[in-house]
Coordinates of C-alpha atoms and ligand atoms in Angstrom, one line a residue:
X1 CA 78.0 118.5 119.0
X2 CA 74.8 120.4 118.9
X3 CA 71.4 119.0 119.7
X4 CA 70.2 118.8 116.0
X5 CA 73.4 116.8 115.4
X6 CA 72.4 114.4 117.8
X7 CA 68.7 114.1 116.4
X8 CA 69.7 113.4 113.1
X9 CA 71.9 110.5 113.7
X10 CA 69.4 108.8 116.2
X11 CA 69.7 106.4 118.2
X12 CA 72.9 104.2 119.2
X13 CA 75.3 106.6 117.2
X14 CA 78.3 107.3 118.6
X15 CA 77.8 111.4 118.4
X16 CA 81.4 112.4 119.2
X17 CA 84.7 111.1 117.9
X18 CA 86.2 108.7 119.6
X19 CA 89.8 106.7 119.4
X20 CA 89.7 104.9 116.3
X21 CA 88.7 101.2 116.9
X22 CA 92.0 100.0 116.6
X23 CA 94.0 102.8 118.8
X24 CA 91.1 101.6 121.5
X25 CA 91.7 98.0 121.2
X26 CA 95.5 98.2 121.6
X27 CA 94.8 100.3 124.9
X28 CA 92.0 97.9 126.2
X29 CA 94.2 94.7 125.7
X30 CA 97.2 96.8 127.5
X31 CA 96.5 100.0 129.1
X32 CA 100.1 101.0 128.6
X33 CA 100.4 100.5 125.3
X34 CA 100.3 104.0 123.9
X35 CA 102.3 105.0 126.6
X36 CA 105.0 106.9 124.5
X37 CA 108.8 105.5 123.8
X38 CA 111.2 107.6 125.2
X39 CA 112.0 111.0 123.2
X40 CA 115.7 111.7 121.5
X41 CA 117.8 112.4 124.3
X42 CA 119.9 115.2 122.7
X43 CA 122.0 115.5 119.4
X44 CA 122.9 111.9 118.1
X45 CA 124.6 109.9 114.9
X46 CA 122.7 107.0 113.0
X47 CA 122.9 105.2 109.6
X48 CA 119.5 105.7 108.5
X49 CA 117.2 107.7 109.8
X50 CA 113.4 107.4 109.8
X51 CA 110.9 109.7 109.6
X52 CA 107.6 108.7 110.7
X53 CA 106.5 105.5 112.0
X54 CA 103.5 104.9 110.2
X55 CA 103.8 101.7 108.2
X56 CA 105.6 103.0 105.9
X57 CA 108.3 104.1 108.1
X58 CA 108.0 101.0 110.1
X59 CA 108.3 98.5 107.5
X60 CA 111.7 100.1 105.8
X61 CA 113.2 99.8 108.9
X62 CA 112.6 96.2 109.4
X63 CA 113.9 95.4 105.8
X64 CA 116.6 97.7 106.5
X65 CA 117.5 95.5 109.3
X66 CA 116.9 92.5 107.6
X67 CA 119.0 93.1 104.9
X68 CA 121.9 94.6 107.0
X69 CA 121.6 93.7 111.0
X70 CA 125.0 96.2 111.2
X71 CA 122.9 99.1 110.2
X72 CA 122.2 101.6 112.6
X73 CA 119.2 102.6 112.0
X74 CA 117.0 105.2 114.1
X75 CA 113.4 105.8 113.8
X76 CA 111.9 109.2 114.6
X77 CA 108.0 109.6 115.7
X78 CA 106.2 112.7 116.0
X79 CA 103.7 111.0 118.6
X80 CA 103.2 106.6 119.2
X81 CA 103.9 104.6 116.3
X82 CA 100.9 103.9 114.6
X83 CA 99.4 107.3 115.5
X84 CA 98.9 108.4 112.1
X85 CA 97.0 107.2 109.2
X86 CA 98.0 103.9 110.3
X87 CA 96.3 103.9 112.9
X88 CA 93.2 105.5 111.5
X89 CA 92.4 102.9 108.5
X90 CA 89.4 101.0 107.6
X91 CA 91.4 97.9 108.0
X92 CA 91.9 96.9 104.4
X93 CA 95.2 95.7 103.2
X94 CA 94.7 95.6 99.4
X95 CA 96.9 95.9 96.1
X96 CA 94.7 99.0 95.3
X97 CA 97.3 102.0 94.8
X98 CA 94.4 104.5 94.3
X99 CA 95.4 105.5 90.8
X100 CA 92.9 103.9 88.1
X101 CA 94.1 100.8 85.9
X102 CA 93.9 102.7 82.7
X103 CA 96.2 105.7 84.2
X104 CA 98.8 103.4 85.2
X105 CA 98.6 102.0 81.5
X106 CA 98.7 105.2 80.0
X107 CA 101.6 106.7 82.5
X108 CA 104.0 103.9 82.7
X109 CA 102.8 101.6 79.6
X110 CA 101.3 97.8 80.1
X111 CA 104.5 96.4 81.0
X112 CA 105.5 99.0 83.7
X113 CA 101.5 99.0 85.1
X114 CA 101.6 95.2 85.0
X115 CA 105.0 94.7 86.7
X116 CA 103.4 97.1 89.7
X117 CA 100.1 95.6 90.4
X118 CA 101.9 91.9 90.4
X119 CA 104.3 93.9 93.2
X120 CA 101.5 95.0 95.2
X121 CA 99.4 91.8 94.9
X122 CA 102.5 90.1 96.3
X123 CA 102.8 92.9 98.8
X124 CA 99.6 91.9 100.3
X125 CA 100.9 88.0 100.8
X126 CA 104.1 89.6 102.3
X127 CA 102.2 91.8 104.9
X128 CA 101.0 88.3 106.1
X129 CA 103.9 86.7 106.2
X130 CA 106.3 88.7 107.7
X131 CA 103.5 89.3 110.7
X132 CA 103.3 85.7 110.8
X133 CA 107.3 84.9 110.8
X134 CA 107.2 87.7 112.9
X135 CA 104.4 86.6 115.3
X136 CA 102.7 89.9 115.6
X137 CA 98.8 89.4 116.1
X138 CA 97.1 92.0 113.9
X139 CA 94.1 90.1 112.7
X140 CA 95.0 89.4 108.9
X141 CA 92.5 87.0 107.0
X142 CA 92.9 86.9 103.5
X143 CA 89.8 87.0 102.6
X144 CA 89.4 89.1 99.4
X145 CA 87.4 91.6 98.2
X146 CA 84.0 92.4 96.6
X147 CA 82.9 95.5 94.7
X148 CA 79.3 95.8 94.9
X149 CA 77.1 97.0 92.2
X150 CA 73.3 98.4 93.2
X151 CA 72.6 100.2 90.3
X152 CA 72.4 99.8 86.8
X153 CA 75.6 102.5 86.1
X154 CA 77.6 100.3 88.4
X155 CA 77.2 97.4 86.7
X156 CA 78.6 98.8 83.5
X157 CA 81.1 100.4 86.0
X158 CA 81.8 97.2 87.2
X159 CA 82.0 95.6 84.1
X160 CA 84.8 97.8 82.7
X161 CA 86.6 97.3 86.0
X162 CA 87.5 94.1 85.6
X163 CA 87.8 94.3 81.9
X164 CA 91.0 96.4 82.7
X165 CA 91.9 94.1 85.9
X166 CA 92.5 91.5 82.9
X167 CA 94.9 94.0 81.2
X168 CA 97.1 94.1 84.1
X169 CA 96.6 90.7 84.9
X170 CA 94.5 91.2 88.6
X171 CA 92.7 88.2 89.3
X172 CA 89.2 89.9 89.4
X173 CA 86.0 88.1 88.1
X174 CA 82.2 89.4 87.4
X175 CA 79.9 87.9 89.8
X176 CA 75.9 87.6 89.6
X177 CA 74.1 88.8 92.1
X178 CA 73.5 85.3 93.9
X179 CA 77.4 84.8 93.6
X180 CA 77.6 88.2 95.1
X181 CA 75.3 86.9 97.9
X182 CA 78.0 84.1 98.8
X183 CA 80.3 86.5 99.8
X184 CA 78.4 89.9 101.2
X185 CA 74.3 89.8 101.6
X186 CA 74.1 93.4 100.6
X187 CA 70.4 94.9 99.7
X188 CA 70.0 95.7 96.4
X189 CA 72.6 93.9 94.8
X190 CA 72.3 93.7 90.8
X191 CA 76.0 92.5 90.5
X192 CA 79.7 92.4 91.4
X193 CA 83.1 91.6 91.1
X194 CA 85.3 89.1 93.4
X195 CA 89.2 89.8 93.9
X196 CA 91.7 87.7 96.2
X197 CA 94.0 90.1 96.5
X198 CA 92.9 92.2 99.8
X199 CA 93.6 90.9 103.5
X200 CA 91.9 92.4 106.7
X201 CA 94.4 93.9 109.0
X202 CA 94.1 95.4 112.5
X203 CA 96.5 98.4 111.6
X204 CA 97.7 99.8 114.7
X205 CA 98.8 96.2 116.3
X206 CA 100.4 95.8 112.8
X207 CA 102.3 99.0 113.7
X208 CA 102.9 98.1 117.2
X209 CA 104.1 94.8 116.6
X210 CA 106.8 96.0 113.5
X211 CA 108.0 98.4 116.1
X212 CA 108.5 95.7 118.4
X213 CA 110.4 93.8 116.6
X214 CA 112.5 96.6 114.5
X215 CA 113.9 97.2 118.7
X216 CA 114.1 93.5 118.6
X217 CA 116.7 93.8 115.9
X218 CA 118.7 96.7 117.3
X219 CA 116.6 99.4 115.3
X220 CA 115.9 102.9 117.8
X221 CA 112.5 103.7 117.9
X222 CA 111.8 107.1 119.6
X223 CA 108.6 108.8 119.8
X224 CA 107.3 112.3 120.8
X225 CA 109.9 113.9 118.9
X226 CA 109.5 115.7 115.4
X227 CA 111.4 116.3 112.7
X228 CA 111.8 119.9 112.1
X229 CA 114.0 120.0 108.8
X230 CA 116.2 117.4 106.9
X231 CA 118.9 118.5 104.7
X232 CA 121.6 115.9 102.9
X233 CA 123.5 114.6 106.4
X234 CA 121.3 115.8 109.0
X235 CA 117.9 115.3 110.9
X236 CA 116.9 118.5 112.8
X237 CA 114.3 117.4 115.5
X238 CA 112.7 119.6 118.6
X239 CA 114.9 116.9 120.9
X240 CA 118.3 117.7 118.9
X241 CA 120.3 117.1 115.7
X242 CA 121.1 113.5 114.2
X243 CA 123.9 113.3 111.9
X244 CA 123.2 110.8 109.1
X245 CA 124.3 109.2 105.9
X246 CA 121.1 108.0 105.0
X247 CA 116.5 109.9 106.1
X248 CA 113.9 108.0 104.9
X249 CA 111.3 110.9 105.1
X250 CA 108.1 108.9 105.9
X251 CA 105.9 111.3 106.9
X252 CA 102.1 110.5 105.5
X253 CA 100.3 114.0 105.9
X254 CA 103.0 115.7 107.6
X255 CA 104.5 119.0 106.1
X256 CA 107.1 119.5 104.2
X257 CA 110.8 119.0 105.9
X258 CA 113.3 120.3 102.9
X259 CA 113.5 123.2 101.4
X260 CA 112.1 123.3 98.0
X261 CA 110.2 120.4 98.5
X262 CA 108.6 119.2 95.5
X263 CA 106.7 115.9 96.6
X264 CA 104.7 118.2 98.9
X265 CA 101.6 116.4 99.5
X266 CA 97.9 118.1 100.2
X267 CA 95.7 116.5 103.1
X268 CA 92.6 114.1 102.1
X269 CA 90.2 113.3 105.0
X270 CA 87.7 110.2 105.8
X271 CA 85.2 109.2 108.5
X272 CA 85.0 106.0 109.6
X273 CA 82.4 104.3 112.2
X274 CA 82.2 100.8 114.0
X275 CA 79.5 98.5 115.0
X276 CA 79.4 97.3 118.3
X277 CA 79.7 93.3 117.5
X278 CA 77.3 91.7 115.9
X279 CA 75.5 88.7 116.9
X280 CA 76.2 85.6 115.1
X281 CA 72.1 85.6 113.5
X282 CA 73.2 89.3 112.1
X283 CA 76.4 87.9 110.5
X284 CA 74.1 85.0 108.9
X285 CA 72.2 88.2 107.4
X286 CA 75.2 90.1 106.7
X287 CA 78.0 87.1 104.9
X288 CA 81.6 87.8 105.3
X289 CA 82.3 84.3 106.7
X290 CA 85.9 84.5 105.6
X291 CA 86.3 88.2 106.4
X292 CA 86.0 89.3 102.7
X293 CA 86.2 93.1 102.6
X294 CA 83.6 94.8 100.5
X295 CA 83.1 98.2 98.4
X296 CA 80.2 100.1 97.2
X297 CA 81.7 102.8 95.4
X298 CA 78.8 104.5 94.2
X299 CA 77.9 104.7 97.7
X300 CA 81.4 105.9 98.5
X301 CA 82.3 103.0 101.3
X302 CA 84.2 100.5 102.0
X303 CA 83.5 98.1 105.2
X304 CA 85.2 94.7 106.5
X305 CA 84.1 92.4 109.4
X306 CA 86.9 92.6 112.2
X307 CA 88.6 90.0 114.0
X308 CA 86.1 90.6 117.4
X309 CA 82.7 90.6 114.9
X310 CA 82.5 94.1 114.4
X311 CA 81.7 96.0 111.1
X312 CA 83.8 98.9 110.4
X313 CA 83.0 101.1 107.3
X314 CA 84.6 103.9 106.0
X315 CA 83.5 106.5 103.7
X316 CA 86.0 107.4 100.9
X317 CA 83.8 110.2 100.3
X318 CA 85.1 112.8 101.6
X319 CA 85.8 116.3 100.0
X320 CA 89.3 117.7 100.7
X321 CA 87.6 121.5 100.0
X322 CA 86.0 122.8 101.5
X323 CA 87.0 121.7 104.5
X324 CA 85.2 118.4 105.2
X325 CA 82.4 118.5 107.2
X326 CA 82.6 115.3 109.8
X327 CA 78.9 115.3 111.3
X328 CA 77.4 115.3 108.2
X329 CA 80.1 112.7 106.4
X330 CA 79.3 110.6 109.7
X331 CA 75.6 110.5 109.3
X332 CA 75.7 109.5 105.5
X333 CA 77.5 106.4 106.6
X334 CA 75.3 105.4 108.8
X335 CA 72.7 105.7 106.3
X336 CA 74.4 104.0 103.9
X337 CA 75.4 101.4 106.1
X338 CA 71.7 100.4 107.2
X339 CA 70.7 100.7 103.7
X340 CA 73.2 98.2 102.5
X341 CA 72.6 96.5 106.0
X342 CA 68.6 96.9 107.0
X343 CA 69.2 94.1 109.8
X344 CA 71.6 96.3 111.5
X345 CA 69.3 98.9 112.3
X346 CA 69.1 99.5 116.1
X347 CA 72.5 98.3 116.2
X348 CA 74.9 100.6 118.4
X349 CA 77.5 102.4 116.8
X350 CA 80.6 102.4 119.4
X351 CA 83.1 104.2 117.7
X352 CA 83.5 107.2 114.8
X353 CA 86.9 108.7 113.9
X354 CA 88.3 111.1 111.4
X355 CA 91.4 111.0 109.6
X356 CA 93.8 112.5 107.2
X357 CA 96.1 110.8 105.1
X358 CA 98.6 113.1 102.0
X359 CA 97.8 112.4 98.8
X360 CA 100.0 113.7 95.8
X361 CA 98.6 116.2 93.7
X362 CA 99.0 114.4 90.6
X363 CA 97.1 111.2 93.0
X364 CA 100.0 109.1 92.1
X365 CA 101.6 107.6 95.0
X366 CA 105.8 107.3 95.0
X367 CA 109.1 106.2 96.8
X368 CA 112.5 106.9 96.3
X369 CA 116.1 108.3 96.9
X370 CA 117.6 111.0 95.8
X371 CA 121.4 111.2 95.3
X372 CA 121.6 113.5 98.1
X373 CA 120.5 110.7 100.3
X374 CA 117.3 111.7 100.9
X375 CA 114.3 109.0 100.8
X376 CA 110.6 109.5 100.3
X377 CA 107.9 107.6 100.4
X378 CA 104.6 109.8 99.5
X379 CA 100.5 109.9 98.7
X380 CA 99.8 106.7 100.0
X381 CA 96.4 108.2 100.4
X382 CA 93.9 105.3 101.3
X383 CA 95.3 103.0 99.9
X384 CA 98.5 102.5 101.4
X385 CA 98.4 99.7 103.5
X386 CA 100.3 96.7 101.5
X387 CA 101.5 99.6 99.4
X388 CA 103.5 100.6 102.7
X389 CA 105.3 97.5 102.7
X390 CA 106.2 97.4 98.9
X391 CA 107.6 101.1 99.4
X392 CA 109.7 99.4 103.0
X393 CA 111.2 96.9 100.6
X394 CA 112.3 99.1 97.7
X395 CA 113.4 101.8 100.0
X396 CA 115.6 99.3 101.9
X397 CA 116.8 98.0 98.3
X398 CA 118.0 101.6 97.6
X399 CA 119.4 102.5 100.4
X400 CA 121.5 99.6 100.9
X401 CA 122.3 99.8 96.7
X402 CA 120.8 96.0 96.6
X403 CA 119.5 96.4 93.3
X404 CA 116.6 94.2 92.0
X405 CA 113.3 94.4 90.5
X406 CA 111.2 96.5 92.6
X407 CA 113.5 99.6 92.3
X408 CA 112.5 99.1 88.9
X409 CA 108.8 99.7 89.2
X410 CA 107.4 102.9 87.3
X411 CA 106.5 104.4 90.8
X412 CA 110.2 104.7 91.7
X413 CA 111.3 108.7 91.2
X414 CA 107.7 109.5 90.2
X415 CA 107.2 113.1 90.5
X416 CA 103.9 114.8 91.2
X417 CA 103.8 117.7 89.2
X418 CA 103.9 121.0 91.9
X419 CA 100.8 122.6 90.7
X420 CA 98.7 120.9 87.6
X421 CA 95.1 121.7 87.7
X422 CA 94.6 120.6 91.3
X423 CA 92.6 122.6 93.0
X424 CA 90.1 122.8 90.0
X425 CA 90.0 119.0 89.9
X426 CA 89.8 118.7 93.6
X427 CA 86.8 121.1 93.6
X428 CA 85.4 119.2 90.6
X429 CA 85.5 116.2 92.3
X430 CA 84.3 117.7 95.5
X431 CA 80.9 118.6 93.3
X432 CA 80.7 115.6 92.0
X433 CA 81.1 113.7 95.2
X434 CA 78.5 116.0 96.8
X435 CA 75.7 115.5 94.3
X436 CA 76.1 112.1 93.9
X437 CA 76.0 111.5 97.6
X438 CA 73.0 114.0 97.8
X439 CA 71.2 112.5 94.4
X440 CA 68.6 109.8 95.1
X441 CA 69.8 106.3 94.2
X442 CA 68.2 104.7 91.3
X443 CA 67.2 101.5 93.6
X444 CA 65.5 103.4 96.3
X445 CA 65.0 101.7 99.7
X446 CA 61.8 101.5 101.8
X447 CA 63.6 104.1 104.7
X448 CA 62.9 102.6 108.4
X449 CA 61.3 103.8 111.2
X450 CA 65.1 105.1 112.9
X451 CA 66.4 107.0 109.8
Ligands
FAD501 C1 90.3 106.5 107.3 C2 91.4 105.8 106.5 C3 91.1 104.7 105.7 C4 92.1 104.0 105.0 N1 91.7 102.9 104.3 C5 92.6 102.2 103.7 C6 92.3 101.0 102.9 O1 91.1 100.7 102.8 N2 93.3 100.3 102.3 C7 94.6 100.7 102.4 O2 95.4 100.0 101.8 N3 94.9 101.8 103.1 C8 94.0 102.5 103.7 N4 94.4 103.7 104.4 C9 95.8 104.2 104.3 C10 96.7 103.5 105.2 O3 96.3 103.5 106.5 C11 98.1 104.2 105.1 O4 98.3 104.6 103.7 C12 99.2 103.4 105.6 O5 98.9 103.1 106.9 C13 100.6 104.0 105.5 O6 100.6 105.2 106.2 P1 101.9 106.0 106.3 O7 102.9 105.3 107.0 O8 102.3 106.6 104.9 O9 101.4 107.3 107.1 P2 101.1 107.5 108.6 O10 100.5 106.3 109.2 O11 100.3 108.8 108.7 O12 102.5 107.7 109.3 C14 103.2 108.9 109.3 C15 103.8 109.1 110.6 O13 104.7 110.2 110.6 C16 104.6 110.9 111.8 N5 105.1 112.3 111.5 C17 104.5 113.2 110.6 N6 105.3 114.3 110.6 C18 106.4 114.1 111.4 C19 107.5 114.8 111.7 N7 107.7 116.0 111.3 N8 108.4 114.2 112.6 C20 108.3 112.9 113.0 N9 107.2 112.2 112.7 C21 106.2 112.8 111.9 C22 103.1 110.9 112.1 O14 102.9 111.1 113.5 C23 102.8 109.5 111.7 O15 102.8 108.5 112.7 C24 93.4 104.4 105.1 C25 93.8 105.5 105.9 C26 92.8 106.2 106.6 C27 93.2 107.4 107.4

């Protein structure tokens, strides 16, 4: 990083990426604990196979195994499980699927839209509950979430938010300001809006601990070894050829591994930075006694107090193109961060990582199986967390033919559309995100003395 780079983040930033928080707890509690699993050793035969063991990956082979302990089922990892978006989260594990309220209306009608959220609401109950039958520590507090509004426009934005949260039936009310205050003690708060349905997470001890117990229950985890190519009944990896009935391509950003692919996904990036932890008189200043996660949209973040007292915030910000430049993104959150947060200035910044996570390029998420036997689960984007678990569930539903309600939802067989307008929306947006990052706020904010 060059000198200027330094100068304009100040003091106490962390001026390099780092490991993401969570990747650098895992290794801190256990040195060896992104030690890689073995690699395939050689050409092999298996069920189901896995690709990718991200939580996506990681949870359909624990409800594979749950619903049939015969199955032979064999994960393949291109690095550590977890390594991934996964790994790289802001820590949120919310029933947001990243597509609008009134676009899943419009797309799959108000019963289809309705019959989703209520999956991934539940989704985010079941992400606790299976960590908690399952004993894996990962940190989840069910502590809601609150969208903050600081300017006039994000009230009304607000407003019409949870206006269509009633539609689909999302337990999501307006808040004043002082109710606001109860949850998050954000400067410049005009409004806001309270939902239950959002857990904090540590993401990669999630991960580890599903991988854990998918070995537990006779699942093969290996690691270090990528998937080349999948066709109907076969896995080609750079360790050697798996014949299969059943691939569960679970890739997140990865490229494409069929020919003809058409739920190719294109790359989306995001900078998140962590606090060191904060004293207990700055978390009297900041709220988030029940480890409430919070959102400013119009400033493009998203933050959540972590199980060890940290604040981690993430910008969602992020152009995809041109490519997306991480010094600057970096230094906007930190901004924003002390603007919403004046008490933490001064206060170091320990960590700052980058990630990418595939988003479809219609920005619809989906899961299925073809009749070739080929799975997907694709564009979880940022908001895949719970959504991971949902898409575990059906997946194991379809693979094992079980049947049921959730291979029912209107995500099931979505396809993306291989080249709408895409790159002119993406640039569009990219414009838009840049301006409005760039525009002075309507609420302006006396600057301090280290911006
Ligand atoms: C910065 C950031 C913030 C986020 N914030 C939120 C949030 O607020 N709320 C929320 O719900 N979600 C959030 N997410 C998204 C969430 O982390 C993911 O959607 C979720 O973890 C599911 O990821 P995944 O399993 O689909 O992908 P990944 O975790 O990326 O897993 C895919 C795995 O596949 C492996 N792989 C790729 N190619 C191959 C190959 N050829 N062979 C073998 N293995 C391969 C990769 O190494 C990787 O481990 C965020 C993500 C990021 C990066």
């Amino acid at each position: 990083m060059s000198a200027r780079a330094v100068d304009h983040y100040g003091p106490g930033m962390a001026t390099a990426r780092t490991p993401s928080l969570w990747l650098d707890q895992l290794r801190a509690d256990d040195p060896t604990a992104l030690h890689p699993l073995e690699p395939l050793d050689g050409d092999d035969r298996a069920d189901v196979v896995v690709v990718g063991a991200g939580l996506a990956g990681l949870w359909t082979a624990y409800y594979l195994l749950e619903a049939d302990p015969s199955l032979d089922v064999l994960v393949v990892e291109a690095d550590v499980a977890g390594a991934g978006a996964t790994g790289h989260g802001s820590g949120w594990c919310s029933a947001d699927l990243g597509v609008p309220g009134e676009e899943l209306i419009r797309r799959h009608g108000l019963a289809g839209a309705r019959a989703l959220r209520a999956a991934l609401r539940d989704a985010v109950v079941e992400v606790g509950g299976a960590a908690a039958a399952e004993q894996v520590d990962c940190g989840f507090a069910y502590g809601g979430s609150v969208l903050l509004a600081r300017t006039p426009s994000d009230v009304q934005r607000v407003a019409e938010h949870v206006q269509v949260a009633a539609d689909l039936e999302d337990d999501v009310h307006l808040l004043a300001a002082d109710e606001v205050a109860e949850h998050v003690r954000a400067a410049g708060v005009l409004a806001g809006a309270y939902s239950p349905d959002c857990a904090r997470v540590q993401p990669a001890a999630l991960a580890h601990g599903l991988r854990d117990v998918v070995r537990s229950r006779g699942g093969r985890v290996v690691e270090r070894t990528r998937a080349l190519r999948v066709s109907p009944r076969a896995v080609a990896t750079d360790r050697g050829t798996v014949r299969t009935r059943w691939t569960v391509v679970a890739t997140g950003a990865g490229p494409a591994l069929s020919s003809g692919d058409h739920r190719a996904v294109v790359p989306r990036h995001a900078v998140a930075v962590a606090t060191a932890p904060l004293t207990p008189e700055q978390w009297e200043a900041v709220g988030l006694p029940r480890a409430q996660t919070f959102a400013d949209d119009a400033g493009h973040v998203r933050g959540e107090r972590t199980a060890d007292d940290r604040l981690v915030v993430l910008s969602t910000a992020e152009p995809s193109w041109p490519a997306p430049d991480e010094d600057r993104a970096a230094g906007r959150l930190r901004d924003t961060l002390l603007d919403l947060f004046p008490v933490l200035d001064g206060t170091p910044l320990t960590h700052r990582w980058r990630a990418t996570v595939g988003a479809t390029r219609d920005g619809h998420p989906s899961v299925g199986l073809d009749t070739d036997g080929i799975g997907w689960v694709r564009g979880l984007g940022l908001d895949g967390a719970a959504a991971a678990n949902l898409a575990g569930r059906t997946l194991a539903d379809l693979v094992t033919g079980a049947g049921g309600p959730l291979v029912r939802l209107p995500w099931v067989g979505h396809r993306s559309p291989a080249w709408p307008l895409a790159p002119v929306r993406v640039l569009g947006n990219a414009v838009a995100r840049v301006s409005a990052a760039r525009a002075p706020r309507a609420r302006a904010s006396a600057p301090t003395a280290r911006r």
